[in-house]
GROMACS .gro file of C-alpha atoms in nm:
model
  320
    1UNK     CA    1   2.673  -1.438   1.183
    2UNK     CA    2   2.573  -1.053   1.150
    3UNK     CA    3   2.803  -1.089   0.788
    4UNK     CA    4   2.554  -1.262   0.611
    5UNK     CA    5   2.298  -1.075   0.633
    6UNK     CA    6   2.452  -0.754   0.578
    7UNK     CA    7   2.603  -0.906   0.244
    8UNK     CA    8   2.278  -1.080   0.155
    9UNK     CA    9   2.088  -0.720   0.186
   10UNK     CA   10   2.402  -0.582  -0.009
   11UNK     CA   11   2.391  -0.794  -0.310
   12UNK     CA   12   2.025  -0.790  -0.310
   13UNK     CA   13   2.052  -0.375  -0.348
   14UNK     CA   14   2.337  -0.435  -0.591
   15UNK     CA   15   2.102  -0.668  -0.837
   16UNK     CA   16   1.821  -0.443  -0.778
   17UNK     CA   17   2.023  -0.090  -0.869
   18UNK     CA   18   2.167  -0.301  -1.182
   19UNK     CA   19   1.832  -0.427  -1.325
   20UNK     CA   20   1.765  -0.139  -1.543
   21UNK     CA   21   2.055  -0.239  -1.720
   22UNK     CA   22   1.921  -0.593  -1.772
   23UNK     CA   23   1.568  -0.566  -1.845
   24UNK     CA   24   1.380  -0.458  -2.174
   25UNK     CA   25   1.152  -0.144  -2.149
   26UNK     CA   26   0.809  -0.334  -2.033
   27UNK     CA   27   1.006  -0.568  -1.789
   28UNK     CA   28   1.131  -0.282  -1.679
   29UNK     CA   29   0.769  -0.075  -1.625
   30UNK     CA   30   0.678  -0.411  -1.396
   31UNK     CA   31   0.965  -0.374  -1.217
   32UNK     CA   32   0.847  -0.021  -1.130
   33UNK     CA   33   0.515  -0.130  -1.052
   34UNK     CA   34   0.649  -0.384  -0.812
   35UNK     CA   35   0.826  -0.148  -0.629
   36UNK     CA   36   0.501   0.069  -0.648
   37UNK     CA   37   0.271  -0.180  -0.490
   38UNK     CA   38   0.505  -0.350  -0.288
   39UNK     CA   39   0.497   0.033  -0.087
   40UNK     CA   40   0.108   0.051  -0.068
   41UNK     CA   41   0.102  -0.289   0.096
   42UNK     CA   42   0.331  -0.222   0.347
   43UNK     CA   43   0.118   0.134   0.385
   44UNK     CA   44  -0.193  -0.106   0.478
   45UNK     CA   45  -0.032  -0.339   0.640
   46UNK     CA   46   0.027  -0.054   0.880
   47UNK     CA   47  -0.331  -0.041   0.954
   48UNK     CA   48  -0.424  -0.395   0.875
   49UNK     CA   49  -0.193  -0.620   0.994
   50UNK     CA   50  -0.031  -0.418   1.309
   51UNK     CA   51  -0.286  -0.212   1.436
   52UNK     CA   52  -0.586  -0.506   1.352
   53UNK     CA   53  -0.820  -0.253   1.187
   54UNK     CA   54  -0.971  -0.387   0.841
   55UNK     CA   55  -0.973  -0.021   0.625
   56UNK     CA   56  -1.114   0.011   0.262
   57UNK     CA   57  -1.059   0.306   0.247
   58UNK     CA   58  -0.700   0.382   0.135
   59UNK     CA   59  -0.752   0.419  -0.207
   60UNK     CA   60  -0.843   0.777  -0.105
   61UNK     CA   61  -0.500   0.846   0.037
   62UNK     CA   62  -0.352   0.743  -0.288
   63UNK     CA   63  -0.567   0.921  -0.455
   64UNK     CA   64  -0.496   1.225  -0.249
   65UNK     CA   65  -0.165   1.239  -0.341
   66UNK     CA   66  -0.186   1.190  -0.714
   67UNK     CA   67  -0.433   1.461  -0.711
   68UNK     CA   68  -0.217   1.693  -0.510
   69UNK     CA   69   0.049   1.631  -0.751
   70UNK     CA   70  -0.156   1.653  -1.080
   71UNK     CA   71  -0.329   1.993  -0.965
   72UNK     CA   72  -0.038   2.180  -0.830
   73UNK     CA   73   0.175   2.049  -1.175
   74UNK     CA   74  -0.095   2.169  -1.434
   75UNK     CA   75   0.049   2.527  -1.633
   76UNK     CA   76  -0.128   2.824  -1.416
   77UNK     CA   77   0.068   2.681  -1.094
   78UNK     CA   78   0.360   2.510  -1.269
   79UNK     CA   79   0.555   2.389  -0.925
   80UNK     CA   80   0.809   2.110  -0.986
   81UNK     CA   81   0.731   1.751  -0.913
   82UNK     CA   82   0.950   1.760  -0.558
   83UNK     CA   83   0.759   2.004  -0.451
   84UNK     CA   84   0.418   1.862  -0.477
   85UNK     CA   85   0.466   1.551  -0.296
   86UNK     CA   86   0.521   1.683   0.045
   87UNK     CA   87   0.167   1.869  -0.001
   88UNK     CA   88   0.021   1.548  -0.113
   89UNK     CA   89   0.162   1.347   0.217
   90UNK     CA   90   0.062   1.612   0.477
   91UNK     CA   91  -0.289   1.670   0.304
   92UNK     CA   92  -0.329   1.269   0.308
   93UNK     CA   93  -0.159   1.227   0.692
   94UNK     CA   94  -0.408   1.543   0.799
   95UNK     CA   95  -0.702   1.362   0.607
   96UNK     CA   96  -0.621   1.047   0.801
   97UNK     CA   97  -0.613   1.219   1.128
   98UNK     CA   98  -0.895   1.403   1.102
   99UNK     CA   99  -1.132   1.088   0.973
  100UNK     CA  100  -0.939   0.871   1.242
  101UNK     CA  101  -1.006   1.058   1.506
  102UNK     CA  102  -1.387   0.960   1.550
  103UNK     CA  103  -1.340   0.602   1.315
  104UNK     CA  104  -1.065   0.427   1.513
  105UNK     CA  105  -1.308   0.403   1.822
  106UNK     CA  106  -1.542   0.184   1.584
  107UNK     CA  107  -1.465  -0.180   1.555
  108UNK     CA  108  -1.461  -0.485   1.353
  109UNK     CA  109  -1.667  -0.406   1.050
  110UNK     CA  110  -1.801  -0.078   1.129
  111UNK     CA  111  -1.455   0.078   1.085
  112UNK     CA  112  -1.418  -0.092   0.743
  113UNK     CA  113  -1.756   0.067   0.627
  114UNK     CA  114  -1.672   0.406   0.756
  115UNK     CA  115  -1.361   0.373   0.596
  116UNK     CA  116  -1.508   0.250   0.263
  117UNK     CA  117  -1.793   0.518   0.226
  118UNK     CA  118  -1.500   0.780   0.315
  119UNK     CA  119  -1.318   0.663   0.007
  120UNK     CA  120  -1.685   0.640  -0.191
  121UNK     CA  121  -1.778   1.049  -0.063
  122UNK     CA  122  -1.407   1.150  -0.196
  123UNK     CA  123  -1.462   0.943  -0.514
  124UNK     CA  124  -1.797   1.116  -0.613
  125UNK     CA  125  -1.644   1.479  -0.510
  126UNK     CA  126  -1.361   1.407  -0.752
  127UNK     CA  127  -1.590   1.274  -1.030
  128UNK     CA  128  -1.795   1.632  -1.006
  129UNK     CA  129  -1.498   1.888  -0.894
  130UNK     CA  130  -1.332   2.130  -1.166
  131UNK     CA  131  -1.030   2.145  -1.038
  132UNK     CA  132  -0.993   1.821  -1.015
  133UNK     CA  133  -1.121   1.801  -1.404
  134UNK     CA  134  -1.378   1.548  -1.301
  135UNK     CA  135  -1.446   1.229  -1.499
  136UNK     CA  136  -1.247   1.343  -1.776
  137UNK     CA  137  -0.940   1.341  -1.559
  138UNK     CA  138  -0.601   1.574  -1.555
  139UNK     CA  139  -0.255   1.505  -1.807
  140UNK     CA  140   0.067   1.610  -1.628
  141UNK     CA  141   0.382   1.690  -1.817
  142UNK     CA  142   0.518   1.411  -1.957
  143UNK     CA  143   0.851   1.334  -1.850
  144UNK     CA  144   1.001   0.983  -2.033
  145UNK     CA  145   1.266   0.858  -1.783
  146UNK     CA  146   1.202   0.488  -1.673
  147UNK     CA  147   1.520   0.500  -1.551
  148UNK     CA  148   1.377   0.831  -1.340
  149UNK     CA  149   1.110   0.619  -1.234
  150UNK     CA  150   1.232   0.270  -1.165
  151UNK     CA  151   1.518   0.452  -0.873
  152UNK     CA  152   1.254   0.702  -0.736
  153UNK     CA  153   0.960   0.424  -0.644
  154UNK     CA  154   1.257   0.166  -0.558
  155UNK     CA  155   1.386   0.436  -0.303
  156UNK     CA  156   1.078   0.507  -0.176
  157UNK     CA  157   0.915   0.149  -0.132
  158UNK     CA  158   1.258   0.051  -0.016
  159UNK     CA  159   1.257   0.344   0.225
  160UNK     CA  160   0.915   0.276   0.397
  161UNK     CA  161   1.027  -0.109   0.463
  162UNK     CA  162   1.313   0.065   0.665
  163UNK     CA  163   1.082   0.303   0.855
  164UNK     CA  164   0.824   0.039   0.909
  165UNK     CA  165   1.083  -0.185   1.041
  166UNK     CA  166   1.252   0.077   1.308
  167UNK     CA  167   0.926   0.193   1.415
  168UNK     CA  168   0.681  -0.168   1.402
  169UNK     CA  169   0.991  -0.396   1.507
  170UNK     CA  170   1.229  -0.211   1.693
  171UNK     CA  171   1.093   0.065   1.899
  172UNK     CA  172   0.856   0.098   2.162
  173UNK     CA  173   0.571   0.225   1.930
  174UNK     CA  174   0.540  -0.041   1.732
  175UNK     CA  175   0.502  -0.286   2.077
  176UNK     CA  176   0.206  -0.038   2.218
  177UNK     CA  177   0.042  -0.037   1.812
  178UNK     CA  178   0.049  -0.457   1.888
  179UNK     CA  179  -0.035  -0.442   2.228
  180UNK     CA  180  -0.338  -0.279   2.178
  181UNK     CA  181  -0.421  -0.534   1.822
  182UNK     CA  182  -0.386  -0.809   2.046
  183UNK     CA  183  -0.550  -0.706   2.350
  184UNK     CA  184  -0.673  -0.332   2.339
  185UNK     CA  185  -0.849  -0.315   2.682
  186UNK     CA  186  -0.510  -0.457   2.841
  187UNK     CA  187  -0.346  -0.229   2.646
  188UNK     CA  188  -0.525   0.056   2.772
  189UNK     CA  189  -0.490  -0.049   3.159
  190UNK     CA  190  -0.128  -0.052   3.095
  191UNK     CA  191  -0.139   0.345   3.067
  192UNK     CA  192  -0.142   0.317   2.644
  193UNK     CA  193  -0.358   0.591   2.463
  194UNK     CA  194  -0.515   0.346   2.211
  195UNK     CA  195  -0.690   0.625   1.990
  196UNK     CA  196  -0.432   0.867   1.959
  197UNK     CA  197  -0.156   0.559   1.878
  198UNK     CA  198  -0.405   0.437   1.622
  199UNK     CA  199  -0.455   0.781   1.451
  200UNK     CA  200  -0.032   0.829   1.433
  201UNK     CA  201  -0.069   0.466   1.268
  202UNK     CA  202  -0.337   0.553   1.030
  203UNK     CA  203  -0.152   0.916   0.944
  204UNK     CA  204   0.176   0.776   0.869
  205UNK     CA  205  -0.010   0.458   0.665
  206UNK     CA  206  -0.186   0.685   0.443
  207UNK     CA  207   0.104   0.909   0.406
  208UNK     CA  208   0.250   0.634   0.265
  209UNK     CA  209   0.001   0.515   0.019
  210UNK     CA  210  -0.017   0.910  -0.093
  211UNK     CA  211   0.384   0.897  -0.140
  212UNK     CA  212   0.337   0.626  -0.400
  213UNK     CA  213  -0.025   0.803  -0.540
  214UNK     CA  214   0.178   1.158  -0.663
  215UNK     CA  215   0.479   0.929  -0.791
  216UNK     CA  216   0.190   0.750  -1.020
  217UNK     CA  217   0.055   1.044  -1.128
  218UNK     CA  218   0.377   1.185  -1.250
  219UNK     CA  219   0.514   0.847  -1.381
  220UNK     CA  220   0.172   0.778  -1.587
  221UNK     CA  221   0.068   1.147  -1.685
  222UNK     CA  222  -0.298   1.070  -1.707
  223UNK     CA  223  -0.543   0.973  -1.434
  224UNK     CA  224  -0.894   1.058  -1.357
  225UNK     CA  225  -1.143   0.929  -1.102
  226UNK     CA  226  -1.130   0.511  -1.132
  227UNK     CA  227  -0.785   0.515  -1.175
  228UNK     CA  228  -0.633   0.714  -0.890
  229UNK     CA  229  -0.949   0.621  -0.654
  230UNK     CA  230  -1.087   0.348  -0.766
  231UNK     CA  231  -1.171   0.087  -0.496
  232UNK     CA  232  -0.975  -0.217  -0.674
  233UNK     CA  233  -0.661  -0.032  -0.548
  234UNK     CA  234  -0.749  -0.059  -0.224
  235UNK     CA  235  -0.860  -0.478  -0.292
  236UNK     CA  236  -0.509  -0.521  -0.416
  237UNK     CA  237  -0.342  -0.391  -0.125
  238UNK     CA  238  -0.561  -0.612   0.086
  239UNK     CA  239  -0.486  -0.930  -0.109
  240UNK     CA  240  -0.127  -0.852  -0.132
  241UNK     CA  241  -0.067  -0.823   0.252
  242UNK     CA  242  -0.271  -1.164   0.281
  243UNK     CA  243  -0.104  -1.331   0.026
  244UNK     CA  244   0.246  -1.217   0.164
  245UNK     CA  245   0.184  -1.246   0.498
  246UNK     CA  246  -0.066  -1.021   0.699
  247UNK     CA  247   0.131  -0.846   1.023
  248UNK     CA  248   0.492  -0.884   0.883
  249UNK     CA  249   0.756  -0.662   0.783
  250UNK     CA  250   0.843  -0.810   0.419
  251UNK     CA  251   0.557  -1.068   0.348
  252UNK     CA  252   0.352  -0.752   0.179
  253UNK     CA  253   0.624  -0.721  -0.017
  254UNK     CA  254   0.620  -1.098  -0.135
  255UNK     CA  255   0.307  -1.088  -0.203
  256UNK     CA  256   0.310  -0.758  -0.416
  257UNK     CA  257   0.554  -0.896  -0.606
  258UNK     CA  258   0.421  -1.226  -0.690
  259UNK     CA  259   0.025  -1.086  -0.774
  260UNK     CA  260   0.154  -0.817  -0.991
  261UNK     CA  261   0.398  -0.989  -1.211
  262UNK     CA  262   0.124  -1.289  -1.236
  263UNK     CA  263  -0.116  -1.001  -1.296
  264UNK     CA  264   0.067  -0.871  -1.600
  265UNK     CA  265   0.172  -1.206  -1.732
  266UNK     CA  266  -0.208  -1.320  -1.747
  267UNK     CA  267  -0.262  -0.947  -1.926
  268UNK     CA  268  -0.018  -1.021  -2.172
  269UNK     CA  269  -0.105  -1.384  -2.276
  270UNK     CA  270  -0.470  -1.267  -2.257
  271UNK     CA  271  -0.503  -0.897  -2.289
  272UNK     CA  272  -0.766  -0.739  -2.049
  273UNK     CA  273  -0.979  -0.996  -1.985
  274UNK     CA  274  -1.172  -1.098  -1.651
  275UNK     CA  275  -0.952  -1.426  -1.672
  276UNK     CA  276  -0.754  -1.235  -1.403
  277UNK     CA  277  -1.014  -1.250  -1.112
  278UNK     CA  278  -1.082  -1.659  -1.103
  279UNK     CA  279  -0.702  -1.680  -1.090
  280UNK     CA  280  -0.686  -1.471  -0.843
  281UNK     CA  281  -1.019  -1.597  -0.622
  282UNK     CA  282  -0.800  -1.952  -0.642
  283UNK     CA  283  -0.507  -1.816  -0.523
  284UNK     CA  284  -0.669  -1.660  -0.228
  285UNK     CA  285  -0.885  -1.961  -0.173
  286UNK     CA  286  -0.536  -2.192  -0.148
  287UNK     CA  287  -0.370  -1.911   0.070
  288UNK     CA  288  -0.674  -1.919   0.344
  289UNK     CA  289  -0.664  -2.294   0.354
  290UNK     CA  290  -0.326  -2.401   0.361
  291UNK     CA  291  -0.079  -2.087   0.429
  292UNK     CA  292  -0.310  -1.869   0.688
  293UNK     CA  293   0.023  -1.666   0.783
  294UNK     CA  294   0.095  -1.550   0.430
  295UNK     CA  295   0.379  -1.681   0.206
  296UNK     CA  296   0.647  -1.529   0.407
  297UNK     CA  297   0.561  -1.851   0.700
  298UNK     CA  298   0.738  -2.086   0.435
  299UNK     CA  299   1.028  -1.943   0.481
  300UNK     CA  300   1.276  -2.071   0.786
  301UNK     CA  301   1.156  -1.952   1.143
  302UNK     CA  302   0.865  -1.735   1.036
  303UNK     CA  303   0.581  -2.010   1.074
  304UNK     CA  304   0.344  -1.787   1.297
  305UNK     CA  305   0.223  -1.458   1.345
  306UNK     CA  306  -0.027  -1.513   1.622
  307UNK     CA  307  -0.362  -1.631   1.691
  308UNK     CA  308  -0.471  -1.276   1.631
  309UNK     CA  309  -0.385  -1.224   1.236
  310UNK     CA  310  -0.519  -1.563   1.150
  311UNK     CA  311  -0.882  -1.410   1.334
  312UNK     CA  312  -0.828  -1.097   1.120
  313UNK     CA  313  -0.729  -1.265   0.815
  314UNK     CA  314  -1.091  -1.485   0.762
  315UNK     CA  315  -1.266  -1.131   0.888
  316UNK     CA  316  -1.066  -0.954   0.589
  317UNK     CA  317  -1.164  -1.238   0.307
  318UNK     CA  318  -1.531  -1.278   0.412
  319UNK     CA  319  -1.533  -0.890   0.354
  320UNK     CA  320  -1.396  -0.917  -0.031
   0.00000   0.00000   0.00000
């Protein structure tokens, strides 16, 4: 029985390592942007569907790490690309921890406005900084590989499914980060140290999203304020997870997928145009009424995922 899905998972890497080969250039960029969102989903799923905390504030994180990478690339420092994106993940996990610290004691929607006026404060300070080149933005070095590209956010994104699976689904971590969603004062008689496993969470989560942030930077070689921390990144990660399936391992990965290519198809029938949003307030609409557990629950044996994401899932959409 074990077989099948160890060939499934292999032909499934084998048609994703051979798409390049397949695809025209701008299929090709969407595949890459798949793989790019499909990673900061997962990131706030971290925060959002295990640990039951609502943030809008991750934008900041990738922001963080697109920044770290832009700065430390421009001429007077001149450090490779591999170098920079350990700087950008430490500065965004040591952000995280220090923010988390006093946040994660809030609840409900008092965390998700701390969290969102965090992301506003670093916004403005970006928008006015020099070295950040404020609202005229930073160029990196161009380098034109989508091959480059397409591997490096597949291997990451891939990667963090892996680590999000070991550590959410298989170890004991990830049963104290639930324990405490689902009940946190049980969780804490048990003996559990509910802020400090929250803050590891909410590190490692915006590492994450700051992985993906300094591979954008590099991959686009422009971005200023809006577009590295702009708070509709942080909206799409939320309607991803619900859309895939809020609290899973591969339903924000579903629903990355399916929102992003829809969002680029509607682009290029209709160029940018606010056409976009309605189809997108429908599809959430139709997802809260008849598929509360994402669109991972229509597949075989993954109908629920508790009582307690369905709660969180009409706190998240009254909040958009």
């Amino acid at each position: 029985m074990r077989a099948i899905p160890i060939a499934g998972l292999l032909l499934g890497l084998a048609v994703l390592s051979s798409l390049p080969f397949v695809l025209d250039a701008y299929s090709l960029r969407i595949a890459t942007g798949v793989f790019m969102w499909a990673g900061l989903a997962c990131s706030w799923n971290i925060v959002g569907g295990y640990a039951g905390y609502i943030s809008f504030g991750h934008s900041a994180f990738f922001g963080i790490g697109a920044y770290a990478t832009a700065i430390l690339m421009q001429r007077d420092l001149g450090l490779p690309f591999i170098a920079t994106v350990p700087v950008g993940l430490l500065g965004a996990a040591a952000v995280a921890a220090l923010i988390g610290e006093p946040t994660m004691r809030l609840r409900g929607s008092y965390f998700a406005i701390a969290t969102w006026a965090f992301a506003e404060m670093l916004l403005q300070l970006v928008n006015i900084s020099e070295i950040t080149g404020g609202t005229g933005g930073l160029s990196l070095p161009p380098y034109l590989d989508e091959l480059f590209f397409y591997y490096t956010m597949a291997g990451a994104a891939l990667g963090c499914y892996l680590l999000v699976w070991l550590l959410f689904e298989r170890s004991r971590f990830g049963f104290r980060i639930k324990a405490l969603r689902d009940h946190e004062p049980a969780a804490e008689a048990m003996g559990i140290n509910t802020t400090q496993v929250k803050v590891q969470a909410f590190a490692l989560s915006a590492a994450m999203a700051a992985l993906f942030g300094s591979i954008y930077a590099y991959w686009v070689t422009f971005i200023d304020p809006r577009s590295a921390m702009g708070g509709e990144i942080t909206d799409q990660m939320v309607v991803m997870v619900l859309l895939g399936g809020l609290g899973t391992v591969w339903g924000p990965a579903l629903g990355a997928a399916l929102l992003w290519i829809v969002n680029r198809y509607v682009w290029a029938e209709w160029g940018d145009t606010t056409i976009y949003l309605p189809v997108l307030g429908v599809v959430i609409a139709l997802v809260v009424l008849f598929l509360p557990n994402g669109l991972i629950s229509l597949l075989p044996g993954r109908g629920r995922t508790g009582g307690k994401g369905r709660r969180l899932l009409g706190t998240i959409v009254r909040k958009l």
